[in-house]
Short mmCIF file of C-alpha atoms and ligand atoms in Angstrom, two decimals:
data_model
loop_
_atom_site.label_atom_id
_atom_site.label_comp_id
_atom_site.label_asym_id
_atom_site.label_seq_id
_atom_site.Cartn_x
_atom_site.Cartn_y
_atom_site.Cartn_z
CA MET A 1 -0.04 -0.19 -0.35
CA LYS A 2 1.12 3.53 -0.69
CA HIS A 3 1.10 6.29 1.60
CA THR A 4 0.30 9.45 0.30
CA HIS A 5 -0.48 12.85 1.81
CA ASP A 6 -0.84 16.20 0.33
CA SER A 7 -1.32 18.36 3.78
CA LEU A 8 0.77 19.24 6.50
CA PHE A 9 -0.54 19.09 10.37
CA ILE A 10 0.45 22.39 11.63
CA GLY A 11 -1.94 24.57 13.85
CA GLY A 12 -4.12 21.52 14.77
CA ARG A 13 -5.44 21.29 11.34
CA TRP A 14 -4.26 19.84 7.80
CA GLN A 15 -3.06 22.57 5.86
CA LEU A 16 -1.47 22.53 2.27
CA PRO A 17 2.09 23.12 2.03
CA ILE A 18 3.28 26.51 0.61
CA GLY A 19 5.83 24.94 -1.94
CA THR A 20 5.70 21.94 -3.85
CA ARG A 21 8.49 20.15 -3.18
CA ARG A 22 7.92 16.37 -2.15
CA ILE A 23 9.61 13.71 -0.06
CA GLU A 24 9.42 10.36 -1.40
CA VAL A 25 9.93 7.65 0.91
CA TYR A 26 11.54 3.92 -0.24
CA SER A 27 11.31 0.70 1.35
CA ALA A 28 14.46 -0.45 2.82
CA SER A 29 13.55 -4.30 1.93
CA THR A 30 12.43 -3.56 -1.31
CA GLU A 31 13.62 -0.54 -2.76
CA GLU A 32 10.40 0.38 -3.75
CA PRO A 33 8.14 3.55 -3.68
CA LEU A 34 6.53 3.35 -0.41
CA GLY A 35 4.70 6.84 0.15
CA SER A 36 5.32 10.20 -0.60
CA VAL A 37 4.37 13.40 1.84
CA PRO A 38 4.97 17.18 1.29
CA GLU A 39 8.39 18.66 1.83
CA ALA A 40 7.99 21.54 4.73
CA GLY A 41 9.85 24.63 3.45
CA GLU A 42 10.86 27.95 5.38
CA GLY A 43 7.26 29.31 5.17
CA ASP A 44 5.78 26.44 6.56
CA ILE A 45 8.32 26.10 9.69
CA ASP A 46 7.62 29.61 9.92
CA ARG A 47 3.66 28.88 10.07
CA ALA A 48 4.40 25.97 12.35
CA VAL A 49 6.60 27.88 15.00
CA ALA A 50 3.97 31.03 14.86
CA ALA A 51 1.11 28.32 15.87
CA ALA A 52 2.96 26.90 18.44
CA ARG A 53 4.20 30.19 19.44
CA GLU A 54 0.73 31.63 19.40
CA ALA A 55 -0.51 28.30 21.95
CA PHE A 56 2.42 28.48 24.45
CA ASP A 57 1.62 32.49 24.75
CA ASP A 58 -1.88 32.42 25.07
CA PRO A 59 -2.91 33.36 28.77
CA SER A 60 -5.45 30.49 29.01
CA GLY A 61 -3.62 28.05 26.93
CA TRP A 62 -1.88 25.05 27.23
CA ALA A 63 1.08 26.37 29.51
CA SER A 64 -1.31 27.77 31.44
CA TRP A 65 -3.35 24.58 32.21
CA SER A 66 -3.18 22.53 35.40
CA PRO A 67 -0.97 19.62 35.05
CA ASP A 68 -4.28 17.66 35.93
CA ARG A 69 -5.87 19.17 33.12
CA ARG A 70 -3.27 18.72 30.34
CA GLY A 71 -3.13 15.13 31.95
CA GLU A 72 -6.39 14.34 30.94
CA ALA A 73 -5.90 15.73 27.26
CA LEU A 74 -2.66 13.66 27.86
CA GLU A 75 -4.53 10.50 28.53
CA ARG A 76 -6.66 11.08 25.19
CA PHE A 77 -3.61 11.39 23.62
CA ALA A 78 -1.85 8.01 24.81
CA THR A 79 -5.50 5.78 23.86
CA ALA A 80 -5.06 7.63 20.64
CA LEU A 81 -1.35 6.13 19.98
CA ALA A 82 -2.09 3.01 21.77
CA LYS A 83 -4.84 2.40 19.04
CA ARG A 84 -2.29 2.80 16.30
CA GLY A 85 0.82 0.64 17.83
CA GLU A 86 0.97 -2.09 15.23
CA GLN A 87 0.48 0.53 12.71
CA PHE A 88 3.53 2.65 13.98
CA ALA A 89 5.36 -0.68 14.27
CA ARG A 90 5.14 -1.58 10.56
CA LEU A 91 5.18 1.51 8.63
CA VAL A 92 8.39 2.16 10.84
CA SER A 93 10.14 -1.66 9.81
CA GLY A 94 8.93 -0.63 5.90
CA GLN A 95 10.64 2.73 5.69
CA ASN A 96 13.86 1.98 8.04
CA GLY A 97 14.25 -1.96 7.67
CA MET A 98 13.33 -2.42 11.75
CA PRO A 99 12.81 -5.87 12.68
CA ILE A 100 8.99 -5.60 13.80
CA SER A 101 9.91 -7.71 16.75
CA ILE A 102 11.85 -4.47 17.86
CA GLY A 103 9.58 -2.23 16.27
CA ARG A 104 6.39 -4.02 18.30
CA MET A 105 8.62 -3.50 21.38
CA SER A 106 9.85 0.49 20.61
CA GLU A 107 7.91 2.18 18.03
CA ALA A 108 4.40 0.78 18.80
CA VAL A 109 4.88 1.40 22.39
CA SER A 110 6.55 4.30 23.31
CA GLY A 111 3.97 6.91 22.92
CA GLN A 112 1.71 4.87 24.54
CA LEU A 113 4.31 4.48 27.76
CA LEU A 114 5.83 7.54 27.78
CA VAL A 115 3.01 10.27 27.28
CA PRO A 116 1.24 8.94 30.45
CA TYR A 117 4.48 8.60 32.55
CA PHE A 118 5.32 12.31 32.01
CA ALA A 119 1.90 13.36 32.73
CA GLY A 120 2.06 11.67 36.18
CA LEU A 121 5.19 12.84 37.06
CA ALA A 122 4.01 16.64 35.91
CA ARG A 123 0.77 15.87 38.07
CA SER A 124 2.81 14.40 41.18
CA ALA A 125 6.00 17.17 41.28
CA PRO A 126 4.65 20.49 42.68
CA ALA A 127 4.98 23.23 39.95
CA GLU A 128 5.82 25.29 42.95
CA GLU A 129 7.79 25.18 46.30
CA THR A 130 8.04 27.71 49.07
CA ARG A 131 11.52 27.94 51.02
CA ALA A 132 12.38 29.93 54.06
CA SER A 133 14.58 33.21 52.51
CA LEU A 134 18.41 33.37 53.48
CA VAL A 135 17.67 37.01 54.10
CA GLY A 136 13.98 36.99 55.76
CA GLY A 137 10.73 36.19 53.89
CA SER A 138 10.24 33.59 51.69
CA THR A 139 10.81 32.53 48.34
CA VAL A 140 8.65 30.74 45.79
CA VAL A 141 10.76 28.50 43.39
CA ARG A 142 8.69 27.64 40.18
CA ARG A 143 8.98 25.37 37.56
CA GLU A 144 7.77 26.88 34.31
CA PRO A 145 7.44 25.29 31.05
CA VAL A 146 10.21 26.31 28.73
CA GLY A 147 8.46 27.59 25.73
CA VAL A 148 8.37 26.51 22.29
CA VAL A 149 10.29 23.18 21.45
CA ALA A 150 12.04 22.52 18.45
CA ALA A 151 12.12 18.32 18.28
CA ILE A 152 14.72 17.14 15.69
CA VAL A 153 14.61 13.61 15.63
CA PRO A 154 16.51 10.79 12.76
CA TRP A 155 15.34 7.83 11.28
CA ASN A 156 16.55 4.93 13.38
CA PHE A 157 13.91 4.25 16.03
CA PRO A 158 11.74 7.66 14.62
CA GLN A 159 8.60 7.21 17.26
CA THR A 160 10.52 6.57 20.30
CA LEU A 161 13.28 9.41 19.74
CA THR A 162 10.64 11.85 19.04
CA PHE A 163 8.37 10.63 22.50
CA PHE A 164 11.49 11.02 24.39
CA LYS A 165 11.14 14.91 23.65
CA LEU A 166 7.41 15.27 22.87
CA ALA A 167 5.90 13.74 25.90
CA PRO A 168 7.94 15.39 28.60
CA ALA A 169 7.46 18.44 26.65
CA LEU A 170 4.24 18.41 26.39
CA ALA A 171 3.79 17.03 30.13
CA ALA A 172 5.75 20.17 31.16
CA GLY A 173 3.25 22.83 29.25
CA CYS A 174 5.51 23.68 26.41
CA THR A 175 4.13 23.50 22.60
CA VAL A 176 6.31 21.42 19.96
CA VAL A 177 7.28 21.48 16.37
CA VAL A 178 8.59 18.15 15.76
CA LYS A 179 10.88 17.40 12.56
CA PRO A 180 10.96 14.15 11.43
CA ALA A 181 13.89 12.98 9.23
CA PRO A 182 13.00 12.72 5.62
CA GLU A 183 13.80 8.86 5.78
CA THR A 184 11.43 8.04 8.37
CA VAL A 185 7.87 10.62 7.69
CA LEU A 186 5.11 8.22 7.04
CA ASP A 187 4.83 7.36 10.80
CA ALA A 188 5.08 11.18 11.51
CA PHE A 189 1.56 11.56 9.76
CA LEU A 190 -0.05 8.95 11.79
CA LEU A 191 1.05 10.36 14.95
CA ALA A 192 -0.66 14.09 13.58
CA GLU A 193 -4.13 11.61 13.43
CA ALA A 194 -3.25 11.00 17.05
CA VAL A 195 -2.83 14.33 18.13
CA ALA A 196 -5.76 15.50 16.34
CA GLU A 197 -7.84 12.42 17.51
CA ALA A 198 -6.99 13.08 20.75
CA GLU A 199 -8.07 17.05 20.36
CA LEU A 200 -5.09 18.46 21.76
CA PRO A 201 -5.48 22.39 21.33
CA PRO A 202 -4.31 23.78 17.78
CA GLY A 203 -0.49 24.67 17.67
CA VAL A 204 0.51 22.38 20.67
CA VAL A 205 1.88 19.73 18.25
CA ASN A 206 2.71 20.60 14.68
CA ILE A 207 5.20 18.42 12.49
CA VAL A 208 7.19 19.73 9.77
CA PRO A 209 8.62 16.65 7.42
CA ALA A 210 11.86 18.07 6.06
CA GLY A 211 15.70 17.50 5.49
CA ARG A 212 19.00 19.29 6.73
CA GLU A 213 18.21 23.09 5.83
CA ALA A 214 14.74 23.17 6.99
CA GLY A 215 16.07 21.58 10.47
CA ALA A 216 18.87 24.66 10.66
CA SER A 217 16.23 26.91 9.81
CA LEU A 218 14.14 25.59 12.57
CA VAL A 219 16.93 25.60 15.24
CA ARG A 220 17.84 29.25 14.44
CA HIS A 221 14.06 30.33 14.23
CA PRO A 222 13.82 33.22 16.39
CA GLY A 223 10.03 32.07 17.71
CA VAL A 224 11.68 28.99 19.13
CA ASP A 225 12.87 28.42 22.92
CA LYS A 226 14.64 25.29 23.22
CA VAL A 227 16.14 22.99 20.73
CA ALA A 228 16.06 18.82 21.63
CA PHE A 229 18.08 16.97 18.74
CA THR A 230 18.88 13.48 18.57
CA GLY A 231 21.22 12.09 15.42
CA SER A 232 24.77 12.44 14.13
CA THR A 233 27.66 14.43 16.06
CA GLU A 234 28.21 16.34 13.33
CA THR A 235 24.96 17.81 13.11
CA GLY A 236 24.71 18.07 17.21
CA ARG A 237 28.28 20.17 16.85
CA LYS A 238 26.30 22.47 14.05
CA ILE A 239 23.35 22.81 16.30
CA ALA A 240 25.23 23.52 19.58
CA GLU A 241 27.35 26.00 17.52
CA GLU A 242 24.22 28.28 16.78
CA CYS A 243 22.37 27.34 19.86
CA GLY A 244 25.47 28.88 21.65
CA ARG A 245 25.57 32.10 19.48
CA LEU A 246 21.93 32.45 20.22
CA LEU A 247 22.02 30.94 24.18
CA ARG A 248 19.15 28.88 23.58
CA PRO A 249 18.42 25.79 25.70
CA VAL A 250 19.40 22.66 23.90
CA THR A 251 19.86 19.10 24.55
CA LEU A 252 22.04 16.30 22.60
CA GLU A 253 21.72 12.79 21.71
CA LEU A 254 24.56 11.85 19.60
CA GLY A 255 26.40 9.20 18.41
CA GLY A 256 28.47 6.53 20.26
CA LYS A 257 31.14 3.84 20.05
CA SER A 258 30.32 1.97 23.41
CA ALA A 259 32.44 -0.83 24.85
CA ALA A 260 31.10 -4.22 25.77
CA ILE A 261 33.08 -5.36 28.39
CA VAL A 262 33.12 -9.49 28.78
CA LEU A 263 35.07 -10.28 32.00
CA ASP A 264 37.13 -13.44 32.28
CA ASP A 265 34.03 -14.98 33.97
CA ALA A 266 31.30 -14.39 31.78
CA ASP A 267 28.66 -17.06 30.44
CA LEU A 268 28.63 -15.24 27.11
CA ALA A 269 27.34 -18.22 25.31
CA GLY A 270 24.14 -18.38 27.80
CA GLN A 271 23.63 -14.95 27.31
CA LEU A 272 23.49 -14.36 23.44
CA THR A 273 19.96 -12.66 23.59
CA ALA A 274 20.91 -10.34 25.63
CA PHE A 275 24.28 -9.93 24.00
CA PHE A 276 22.76 -9.36 20.96
CA SER A 277 20.44 -6.86 22.10
CA ALA A 278 22.97 -5.07 23.48
CA THR A 279 25.32 -4.79 20.46
CA LEU A 280 23.09 -5.39 17.24
CA LEU A 281 19.91 -4.20 17.89
CA ASN A 282 17.93 -2.74 15.20
CA ASN A 283 20.61 -3.84 12.21
CA GLY A 284 23.21 -2.24 14.14
CA GLN A 285 21.40 1.63 13.51
CA THR A 286 21.24 1.95 17.30
CA CYS A 287 23.21 5.04 19.09
CA TYR A 288 23.64 2.73 22.52
CA LEU A 289 25.06 0.00 20.98
CA GLY A 290 28.51 -1.82 22.11
CA THR A 291 29.92 -2.12 18.91
CA ARG A 292 33.49 -2.53 20.74
CA VAL A 293 33.76 -5.98 22.29
CA LEU A 294 36.69 -5.90 25.10
CA ALA A 295 37.63 -9.85 25.62
CA PRO A 296 40.20 -10.95 27.92
CA ARG A 297 43.21 -12.07 26.26
CA SER A 298 43.04 -15.31 28.46
CA ARG A 299 39.63 -16.17 26.82
CA TYR A 300 39.79 -14.05 23.25
CA GLY A 301 39.41 -17.34 21.00
CA SER A 302 36.52 -18.40 22.50
CA VAL A 303 34.88 -15.01 22.97
CA VAL A 304 35.48 -14.66 18.89
CA ASP A 305 34.13 -18.03 18.24
CA ILE A 306 30.85 -17.41 20.28
CA LEU A 307 29.92 -13.83 18.58
CA THR A 308 31.73 -15.47 15.02
CA GLY A 309 28.96 -17.92 15.78
CA LEU A 310 26.07 -15.64 17.17
CA ALA A 311 26.47 -13.40 13.87
CA SER A 312 26.46 -16.13 11.16
CA SER A 313 23.69 -17.82 12.84
CA LEU A 314 20.98 -14.48 13.09
CA GLN A 315 18.37 -14.52 10.40
CA VAL A 316 18.81 -11.97 7.60
CA GLY A 317 15.72 -10.57 5.78
CA ASP A 318 12.39 -9.09 5.57
CA PRO A 319 11.72 -7.10 8.27
CA LEU A 320 8.21 -7.47 8.37
CA ASP A 321 8.60 -10.99 9.13
CA ASP A 322 8.23 -11.88 12.60
CA ALA A 323 11.47 -14.33 12.84
CA THR A 324 13.58 -11.82 11.43
CA GLN A 325 16.55 -10.67 13.65
CA ILE A 326 18.59 -8.65 11.19
CA GLY A 327 16.48 -6.41 8.63
CA PRO A 328 18.41 -3.87 5.63
CA LEU A 329 20.04 -0.72 6.46
CA VAL A 330 17.83 2.31 6.13
CA SER A 331 19.22 3.50 2.75
CA ARG A 332 21.58 2.92 -0.06
CA ARG A 333 24.21 5.75 1.71
CA GLN A 334 24.16 4.26 5.16
CA ARG A 335 24.90 0.86 3.40
CA ASP A 336 27.39 2.61 1.18
CA ARG A 337 28.96 4.45 4.52
CA VAL A 338 28.75 1.00 6.28
CA GLU A 339 30.64 -1.08 3.34
CA ASP A 340 33.61 1.70 3.16
CA TYR A 341 34.01 1.01 6.97
CA ILE A 342 34.14 -2.80 6.35
CA ALA A 343 36.81 -1.98 3.69
CA LYS A 344 38.42 0.21 5.94
CA GLY A 345 38.88 -2.63 8.71
CA ILE A 346 40.30 -4.82 6.37
CA ALA A 347 42.74 -2.36 4.73
CA GLU A 348 44.06 -1.41 8.45
CA GLY A 349 44.65 -5.15 9.36
CA ALA A 350 41.60 -6.42 11.23
CA ARG A 351 40.57 -9.85 10.73
CA LEU A 352 37.22 -10.63 9.36
CA THR A 353 35.75 -13.67 10.93
CA THR A 354 32.14 -13.67 9.70
CA GLY A 355 30.27 -11.22 6.92
CA GLY A 356 31.73 -8.40 5.38
CA GLY A 357 29.56 -8.51 2.29
CA ARG A 358 25.94 -8.83 1.21
CA PRO A 359 23.93 -11.82 2.11
CA ALA A 360 23.12 -14.42 -0.33
CA GLY A 361 19.68 -14.51 -1.97
CA LEU A 362 18.55 -10.87 -1.27
CA ASP A 363 19.31 -9.01 -4.07
CA ARG A 364 16.39 -6.20 -3.57
CA GLY A 365 17.06 -4.03 -0.12
CA TRP A 366 20.22 -2.19 1.72
CA PHE A 367 21.42 -5.63 3.30
CA VAL A 368 24.99 -5.92 4.80
CA GLN A 369 25.73 -9.23 6.44
CA PRO A 370 26.23 -9.25 10.37
CA THR A 371 29.98 -8.88 10.38
CA VAL A 372 32.61 -9.72 12.93
CA PHE A 373 36.25 -7.91 13.03
CA ALA A 374 38.56 -9.96 15.37
CA ASP A 375 42.46 -8.57 16.13
CA VAL A 376 41.18 -4.87 16.45
CA ASP A 377 43.32 -2.15 17.82
CA ASN A 378 41.33 0.57 19.44
CA SER A 379 43.32 3.13 17.43
CA ALA A 380 41.69 1.75 14.05
CA THR A 381 39.20 3.47 12.34
CA ILE A 382 36.31 1.16 12.97
CA ALA A 383 36.88 1.18 16.73
CA ARG A 384 37.46 4.80 16.76
CA GLU A 385 34.28 6.07 14.55
CA GLU A 386 30.41 5.30 14.75
CA ILE A 387 29.48 2.88 11.55
CA PHE A 388 25.67 2.32 12.37
CA GLY A 389 25.43 -1.03 11.00
CA PRO A 390 26.08 -4.84 11.94
CA VAL A 391 29.62 -4.60 12.72
CA LEU A 392 31.22 -5.82 15.88
CA SER A 393 35.07 -5.24 16.78
CA VAL A 394 36.49 -7.31 19.36
CA ILE A 395 39.43 -6.12 21.22
CA ALA A 396 42.15 -7.75 23.60
CA TYR A 397 42.99 -6.44 26.77
CA ASP A 398 45.03 -8.21 29.56
CA ASP A 399 43.55 -7.05 32.89
CA VAL A 400 40.48 -5.06 34.20
CA ASP A 401 42.64 -2.15 34.34
CA GLU A 402 43.11 -2.15 30.82
CA ALA A 403 39.45 -3.43 30.10
CA VAL A 404 38.59 0.30 31.86
CA ALA A 405 41.03 2.22 30.19
CA ILE A 406 40.52 0.91 26.57
CA ALA A 407 36.55 1.41 27.36
CA ASN A 408 37.41 5.11 28.25
CA ASP A 409 39.81 5.68 25.44
CA SER A 410 37.16 6.85 23.29
CA ASP A 411 35.21 9.96 21.71
CA TYR A 412 32.30 9.07 22.85
CA GLY A 413 30.52 8.12 25.87
CA LEU A 414 27.20 7.10 25.51
CA ALA A 415 26.13 3.65 26.73
CA GLY A 416 28.16 0.39 27.70
CA SER A 417 28.01 -3.05 28.87
CA VAL A 418 29.83 -5.40 31.59
CA TRP A 419 29.56 -9.03 31.37
CA THR A 420 30.02 -11.42 34.18
CA ALA A 421 29.02 -14.04 36.47
CA ASP A 422 29.06 -11.63 39.46
CA PRO A 423 27.21 -8.56 39.23
CA GLU A 424 28.72 -6.93 42.13
CA ARG A 425 31.72 -6.91 40.37
CA GLY A 426 29.92 -6.04 37.06
CA LEU A 427 28.58 -3.00 38.88
CA ALA A 428 32.23 -1.71 40.29
CA VAL A 429 33.53 -2.11 36.90
CA ALA A 430 30.77 -0.17 35.21
CA ARG A 431 31.35 2.56 37.76
CA ARG A 432 34.53 3.19 36.53
CA VAL A 433 33.52 3.44 32.93
CA ARG A 434 33.29 7.29 31.64
CA THR A 435 29.59 7.05 29.99
CA GLY A 436 26.26 8.33 30.28
CA THR A 437 24.48 4.56 30.61
CA ILE A 438 25.65 1.52 31.27
CA GLY A 439 24.28 -1.83 31.69
CA VAL A 440 25.62 -5.40 33.65
CA ASN A 441 24.82 -8.14 31.68
CA GLY A 442 22.50 -6.69 29.31
CA TYR A 443 21.44 -3.06 28.17
CA ALA A 444 17.66 -2.69 29.09
CA LEU A 445 17.20 1.09 28.88
CA ASP A 446 14.81 2.19 31.61
CA PRO A 447 12.67 5.66 30.73
CA GLY A 448 12.32 6.05 34.56
CA SER A 449 16.16 6.99 34.41
CA PRO A 450 17.97 9.58 32.44
CA PHE A 451 19.48 8.71 29.38
CA GLY A 452 22.21 10.79 27.59
CA GLY A 453 26.04 11.12 26.79
CA VAL A 454 28.87 12.52 27.88
CA LYS A 455 31.83 13.72 25.48
CA ALA A 456 31.40 13.65 21.65
CA SER A 457 27.64 11.67 22.77
CA GLY A 458 25.92 14.93 23.61
CA MET A 459 24.79 17.11 26.35
CA GLY A 460 21.69 16.99 28.82
CA ARG A 461 19.35 13.90 29.52
CA GLU A 462 16.37 12.88 28.65
CA LEU A 463 13.79 10.31 30.08
CA GLY A 464 13.08 9.87 33.95
CA PRO A 465 12.54 13.29 36.33
CA GLU A 466 15.67 14.61 34.95
CA GLY A 467 13.85 14.78 31.50
CA LEU A 468 10.78 16.43 32.26
CA THR A 469 13.08 19.13 34.26
CA ALA A 470 14.76 19.44 30.74
CA PHE A 471 11.74 21.20 29.38
CA GLN A 472 11.27 23.59 32.51
CA GLN A 473 12.66 26.73 33.60
CA LEU A 474 13.10 27.90 37.15
CA LYS A 475 12.04 31.00 38.35
CA SER A 476 12.21 32.59 41.72
CA VAL A 477 10.01 34.93 43.35
CA TYR A 478 11.00 36.93 46.21
CA LEU A 479 8.55 37.42 48.77
CA PRO A 480 8.87 40.03 51.76
P1 NAD B 501 21.69 13.41 10.84
O1 NAD B 501 22.42 14.17 12.33
O2 NAD B 501 22.33 14.09 10.23
O3 NAD B 501 20.06 13.87 11.24
C1 NAD B 501 19.47 13.88 12.57
C2 NAD B 501 18.08 14.71 11.97
O4 NAD B 501 18.55 16.25 12.03
C3 NAD B 501 17.15 14.40 10.93
O5 NAD B 501 16.06 15.06 11.26
C4 NAD B 501 17.76 15.27 10.02
O6 NAD B 501 17.17 16.01 9.09
C5 NAD B 501 18.36 16.40 11.06
N1 NAD B 501 19.23 17.76 10.33
C6 NAD B 501 20.60 17.15 9.70
N2 NAD B 501 21.19 18.50 9.34
C7 NAD B 501 20.85 19.35 10.35
C8 NAD B 501 20.99 20.82 10.82
N3 NAD B 501 22.33 21.12 10.31
N4 NAD B 501 20.34 21.29 11.58
C9 NAD B 501 19.11 20.77 12.13
N5 NAD B 501 18.69 19.25 11.65
C10 NAD B 501 19.63 18.91 10.86
O7 NAD B 501 21.48 11.91 10.98
P2 NAD B 501 21.71 11.47 9.66
O8 NAD B 501 22.11 11.42 8.22
O9 NAD B 501 19.99 10.68 9.79
O10 NAD B 501 22.53 9.90 9.91
C11 NAD B 501 23.95 9.94 9.97
C12 NAD B 501 24.78 9.35 11.28
O11 NAD B 501 24.14 9.70 12.32
C13 NAD B 501 24.57 7.87 11.07
O12 NAD B 501 25.41 7.41 10.28
C14 NAD B 501 24.49 7.37 12.56
O13 NAD B 501 26.16 7.50 12.76
C15 NAD B 501 24.24 9.03 13.02
N6 NAD B 501 23.09 8.53 13.89
C16 NAD B 501 22.76 8.87 15.50
C17 NAD B 501 21.74 8.56 15.95
C18 NAD B 501 21.75 8.61 17.53
O14 NAD B 501 20.56 8.26 18.40
N7 NAD B 501 22.59 8.88 17.89
C19 NAD B 501 20.49 8.65 15.29
C20 NAD B 501 20.65 8.73 13.66
C21 NAD B 501 22.02 8.46 12.83
#
């Protein structure tokens, strides 16, 4: 079925775009056209920001509502999202190649989980607190919504990463302009349908499907109060520069090159499902994956054998098939990028133990075989740069101090994992890794706790109560 849209969701209604440019979306697994939508131009972005601005500035509007009143509207929104769960999963899988089993655990449910969670937090956390002033009298400390939010999201988990921003922003009383990535715009129209069905007030959520130029104009738009971005480190730097110039608050969730530290007592063969999720989930197109596998030299050969066996046994194929574990990459460009990295790995002397090419029998679609490199030095390009494909590099270490040093020797610091028979030992190692998040014997992202990175992996945190405060501004009112 082809999905064709002719209007944009701005100001609570479907409006014809100002320009005539369109975004064509292709299936990652068949390379066939999947749909087509209007591309929002600068004029549309102006209209979207103006609608969000008007909704935010309305003295009796969304921002002025009590958390309870907003919570009721957000409950309707969650219901409208829940009805569409399976559609979200299927649309995302079709566009970006995500295995449907993963789409059902993420894209289908993120909105219906996060919207009520943040609405509940906003209801339970007092917006005002009165303190005794140190100099006499009292002070009312208020948490006010930060204003109009530009939410710029990538294609790898388009719905989940939208809701990391949209759910807390709405709960805090902000209004939002969402800019999805051009590779995954169809699910954003389904999101708009849910906003409309829930009858959120006009302008509270606006959606502008567009590419990088429009994204840049949204970032610098004078009507925007805060930018929340997920995507590449390269783009994150540009956005940070612009927000620095404008002194505009920004949160950045960027790339990663995390370490999966296998300790010498780990039963890796008994943990393959969890290890797969922590290192290869979503065809390797997940920012938090531990794609540098650190293995003790005493057990190096056996770790390489186990990972080689895992990668070569994965079911590669149609992302809409329930049994598929690895689907295609999102685009031809992304496959080219991943293949370039594989070539560089070989050229720099790493030893390919499985994969490295395109899977047999899959002539259509942007597939790459799950690939394992052994004998990788941490200074190699494939150990330094984010590949964003199903490619693991196994690096040897002598003792735990060296493992921690290698884990920390990275420009990035988003995630990681420690694998061990002794969870206490795992926690002790996890404490020493310079990273925003890390798992022991798995990596199960907890939406109730802060998520984000250090170093080139970003600034600020999403999720948890901290993810709500990222959309609030503090104000102190001094009383006599
Ligand atoms: P990207 O950073 O170019 O794009 C992400 C989003 O930002 C998209 O919506 C895009 O249209 C928008 N954008 C691009 N340039 C912009 C600008 N100057 N100002 C404002 N918005 C802009 O990422 P990509 O091209 O989709 O992917 C490239 C690489 O990024 C991937 O190979 C991967 O390494 C990394 N990536 C990381 C994550 C993550 O979750 N950390 C997600 C997707 C991609």
